[in-house]
Amino acid sequence: MAFDKDSIIASLKEASISDLSDLVKAIEEEFDVSAAAPVAAAGAAGGDAAAAKDSYTVELTESGDQKVKAIKAIRDITGLGLKDAKGLVDNVPSVVKEDAKEDEANDIKAKLEEVGAVVTLK
């Protein structure tokens, strides 16, 4: 018996919703597959990804008017030397810390904003 795709599609167009539902169930049982699994997995993964963000990249986007204070804050936060901290502040946008936990990222952001810098969490 040859596979006739066109006749199958024509039969599907004429079928009722309950007949199509029964067909899906029969195919799932016969071939041990699930038509709903990929959709459910994709939806769940998308929801978990947004809810499960637990690490952030702290980026200095503007150093502000008080560069000396920003450099001191960077040195306190990162432990960098004066030259490296100054380079980070002078070459904005620059990453202050990668993979920081939410509390740590918010703490760093608060310290930098306190001295007039603009910080973005990514």
PDB file of C-alpha atoms in Angstrom:
ATOM      1  CA  MET A   1       0.000   0.000   0.000  1.00  0.00           C
ATOM      2  CA  ALA A   2       1.428   3.347  -1.059  1.00  0.00           C
ATOM      3  CA  PHE A   3       1.343   6.314   1.295  1.00  0.00           C
ATOM      4  CA  ASP A   4      -1.099   8.866  -0.129  1.00  0.00           C
ATOM      5  CA  LYS A   5      -0.535  12.097   1.735  1.00  0.00           C
ATOM      6  CA  ASP A   6      -3.167  14.046  -0.230  1.00  0.00           C
ATOM      7  CA  SER A   7      -5.971  11.620   0.572  1.00  0.00           C
ATOM      8  CA  ILE A   8      -5.015  11.640   4.259  1.00  0.00           C
ATOM      9  CA  ILE A   9      -5.110  15.448   4.330  1.00  0.00           C
ATOM     10  CA  ALA A  10      -8.488  15.427   2.565  1.00  0.00           C
ATOM     11  CA  SER A  11      -9.825  12.951   5.148  1.00  0.00           C
ATOM     12  CA  LEU A  12      -8.539  15.128   7.987  1.00  0.00           C
ATOM     13  CA  LYS A  13     -10.274  18.189   6.553  1.00  0.00           C
ATOM     14  CA  GLU A  14     -13.614  16.340   6.631  1.00  0.00           C
ATOM     15  CA  ALA A  15     -13.178  14.910  10.156  1.00  0.00           C
ATOM     16  CA  SER A  16     -14.866  16.341  13.244  1.00  0.00           C
ATOM     17  CA  ILE A  17     -12.913  17.691  16.196  1.00  0.00           C
ATOM     18  CA  SER A  18     -13.731  14.647  18.325  1.00  0.00           C
ATOM     19  CA  ASP A  19     -12.568  12.328  15.513  1.00  0.00           C
ATOM     20  CA  LEU A  20      -9.288  14.258  15.261  1.00  0.00           C
ATOM     21  CA  SER A  21      -8.843  14.097  19.039  1.00  0.00           C
ATOM     22  CA  ASP A  22      -9.382  10.320  18.947  1.00  0.00           C
ATOM     23  CA  LEU A  23      -6.881  10.053  16.080  1.00  0.00           C
ATOM     24  CA  VAL A  24      -4.225  11.944  18.055  1.00  0.00           C
ATOM     25  CA  LYS A  25      -4.760   9.678  21.089  1.00  0.00           C
ATOM     26  CA  ALA A  26      -4.542   6.561  18.904  1.00  0.00           C
ATOM     27  CA  ILE A  27      -1.299   7.765  17.269  1.00  0.00           C
ATOM     28  CA  GLU A  28       0.191   8.604  20.669  1.00  0.00           C
ATOM     29  CA  GLU A  29      -0.643   5.108  21.968  1.00  0.00           C
ATOM     30  CA  GLU A  30       0.461   3.275  18.817  1.00  0.00           C
ATOM     31  CA  PHE A  31       3.841   4.996  18.493  1.00  0.00           C
ATOM     32  CA  ASP A  32       4.415   5.753  22.196  1.00  0.00           C
ATOM     33  CA  VAL A  33       4.748   9.490  21.638  1.00  0.00           C
ATOM     34  CA  SER A  34       3.099  12.581  23.061  1.00  0.00           C
ATOM     35  CA  ALA A  35       1.933  15.494  20.947  1.00  0.00           C
ATOM     36  CA  ALA A  36       1.856  17.833  23.953  1.00  0.00           C
ATOM     37  CA  ALA A  37       5.314  17.165  25.420  1.00  0.00           C
ATOM     38  CA  PRO A  38       7.425  19.546  23.267  1.00  0.00           C
ATOM     39  CA  VAL A  39       5.009  22.428  23.784  1.00  0.00           C
ATOM     40  CA  ALA A  40       4.829  21.912  27.542  1.00  0.00           C
ATOM     41  CA  ALA A  41       8.600  21.587  27.870  1.00  0.00           C
ATOM     42  CA  ALA A  42       9.240  24.741  25.862  1.00  0.00           C
ATOM     43  CA  GLY A  43       6.717  26.698  27.913  1.00  0.00           C
ATOM     44  CA  ALA A  44       8.116  25.464  31.199  1.00  0.00           C
ATOM     45  CA  ALA A  45      11.710  26.199  30.188  1.00  0.00           C
ATOM     46  CA  GLY A  46      10.828  29.741  29.170  1.00  0.00           C
ATOM     47  CA  GLY A  47       9.070  30.406  32.469  1.00  0.00           C
ATOM     48  CA  ASP A  48      11.856  28.898  34.552  1.00  0.00           C
ATOM     49  CA  ALA A  49      14.549  30.863  32.734  1.00  0.00           C
ATOM     50  CA  ALA A  50      12.932  34.182  33.630  1.00  0.00           C
ATOM     51  CA  ALA A  51      12.197  33.162  37.209  1.00  0.00           C
ATOM     52  CA  ALA A  52      15.509  31.422  37.873  1.00  0.00           C
ATOM     53  CA  LYS A  53      17.918  34.226  37.013  1.00  0.00           C
ATOM     54  CA  ASP A  54      20.291  33.983  39.922  1.00  0.00           C
ATOM     55  CA  SER A  55      23.469  35.574  38.608  1.00  0.00           C
ATOM     56  CA  TYR A  56      23.993  39.017  37.193  1.00  0.00           C
ATOM     57  CA  THR A  57      26.665  40.975  35.411  1.00  0.00           C
ATOM     58  CA  VAL A  58      27.213  44.364  37.041  1.00  0.00           C
ATOM     59  CA  GLU A  59      28.144  46.932  34.405  1.00  0.00           C
ATOM     60  CA  LEU A  60      29.308  50.468  35.058  1.00  0.00           C
ATOM     61  CA  THR A  61      27.619  52.515  32.315  1.00  0.00           C
ATOM     62  CA  GLU A  62      28.547  56.032  33.496  1.00  0.00           C
ATOM     63  CA  SER A  63      31.165  57.025  36.038  1.00  0.00           C
ATOM     64  CA  GLY A  64      29.370  60.206  37.091  1.00  0.00           C
ATOM     65  CA  ASP A  65      30.812  63.545  38.189  1.00  0.00           C
ATOM     66  CA  GLN A  66      32.788  62.150  41.130  1.00  0.00           C
ATOM     67  CA  LYS A  67      35.297  59.933  39.358  1.00  0.00           C
ATOM     68  CA  VAL A  68      37.693  59.783  42.316  1.00  0.00           C
ATOM     69  CA  LYS A  69      34.936  58.436  44.562  1.00  0.00           C
ATOM     70  CA  ALA A  70      33.871  56.003  41.843  1.00  0.00           C
ATOM     71  CA  ILE A  71      37.473  54.744  41.565  1.00  0.00           C
ATOM     72  CA  LYS A  72      37.642  54.286  45.347  1.00  0.00           C
ATOM     73  CA  ALA A  73      34.351  52.411  45.333  1.00  0.00           C
ATOM     74  CA  ILE A  74      35.565  50.157  42.498  1.00  0.00           C
ATOM     75  CA  ARG A  75      38.759  49.418  44.434  1.00  0.00           C
ATOM     76  CA  ASP A  76      36.758  48.530  47.556  1.00  0.00           C
ATOM     77  CA  ILE A  77      34.346  46.308  45.616  1.00  0.00           C
ATOM     78  CA  THR A  78      36.821  44.498  43.368  1.00  0.00           C
ATOM     79  CA  GLY A  79      40.141  44.706  45.171  1.00  0.00           C
ATOM     80  CA  LEU A  80      41.760  46.113  42.022  1.00  0.00           C
ATOM     81  CA  GLY A  81      44.772  48.379  42.162  1.00  0.00           C
ATOM     82  CA  LEU A  82      44.496  52.097  41.518  1.00  0.00           C
ATOM     83  CA  LYS A  83      45.540  51.905  37.855  1.00  0.00           C
ATOM     84  CA  ASP A  84      43.121  49.069  37.030  1.00  0.00           C
ATOM     85  CA  ALA A  85      40.230  50.674  38.908  1.00  0.00           C
ATOM     86  CA  LYS A  86      40.875  54.004  37.154  1.00  0.00           C
ATOM     87  CA  GLY A  87      40.954  52.215  33.782  1.00  0.00           C
ATOM     88  CA  LEU A  88      37.635  50.560  34.533  1.00  0.00           C
ATOM     89  CA  VAL A  89      36.024  53.883  35.481  1.00  0.00           C
ATOM     90  CA  ASP A  90      37.544  55.775  32.532  1.00  0.00           C
ATOM     91  CA  ASN A  91      36.536  53.183  29.920  1.00  0.00           C
ATOM     92  CA  VAL A  92      32.799  52.921  30.479  1.00  0.00           C
ATOM     93  CA  PRO A  93      30.769  50.903  29.801  1.00  0.00           C
ATOM     94  CA  SER A  94      32.788  48.288  31.646  1.00  0.00           C
ATOM     95  CA  VAL A  95      31.983  45.155  33.599  1.00  0.00           C
ATOM     96  CA  VAL A  96      32.590  45.455  37.332  1.00  0.00           C
ATOM     97  CA  LYS A  97      31.640  41.886  38.253  1.00  0.00           C
ATOM     98  CA  GLU A  98      30.282  38.874  36.379  1.00  0.00           C
ATOM     99  CA  ASP A  99      28.118  36.093  37.812  1.00  0.00           C
ATOM    100  CA  ALA A 100      27.259  38.004  40.972  1.00  0.00           C
ATOM    101  CA  LYS A 101      24.352  36.745  43.081  1.00  0.00           C
ATOM    102  CA  GLU A 102      21.336  39.046  43.207  1.00  0.00           C
ATOM    103  CA  ASP A 103      22.080  40.408  46.697  1.00  0.00           C
ATOM    104  CA  GLU A 104      25.731  41.042  45.870  1.00  0.00           C
ATOM    105  CA  ALA A 105      24.833  42.683  42.552  1.00  0.00           C
ATOM    106  CA  ASN A 106      22.329  45.004  44.243  1.00  0.00           C
ATOM    107  CA  ASP A 107      24.875  45.849  46.941  1.00  0.00           C
ATOM    108  CA  ILE A 108      27.517  46.755  44.340  1.00  0.00           C
ATOM    109  CA  LYS A 109      24.968  48.808  42.426  1.00  0.00           C
ATOM    110  CA  ALA A 110      23.971  50.703  45.569  1.00  0.00           C
ATOM    111  CA  LYS A 111      27.594  51.479  46.489  1.00  0.00           C
ATOM    112  CA  LEU A 112      28.365  52.832  43.019  1.00  0.00           C
ATOM    113  CA  GLU A 113      25.153  54.822  42.715  1.00  0.00           C
ATOM    114  CA  GLU A 114      25.912  56.354  46.094  1.00  0.00           C
ATOM    115  CA  VAL A 115      28.959  58.069  44.518  1.00  0.00           C
ATOM    116  CA  GLY A 116      27.004  59.201  41.435  1.00  0.00           C
ATOM    117  CA  ALA A 117      27.804  56.375  39.020  1.00  0.00           C
ATOM    118  CA  VAL A 118      25.217  54.724  36.795  1.00  0.00           C
ATOM    119  CA  VAL A 119      25.086  50.932  36.964  1.00  0.00           C
ATOM    120  CA  THR A 120      23.183  48.344  34.938  1.00  0.00           C
ATOM    121  CA  LEU A 121      22.472  44.779  36.017  1.00  0.00           C
ATOM    122  CA  LYS A 122      22.329  42.281  33.180  1.00  0.00           C
TER     123      LYS A 122
END
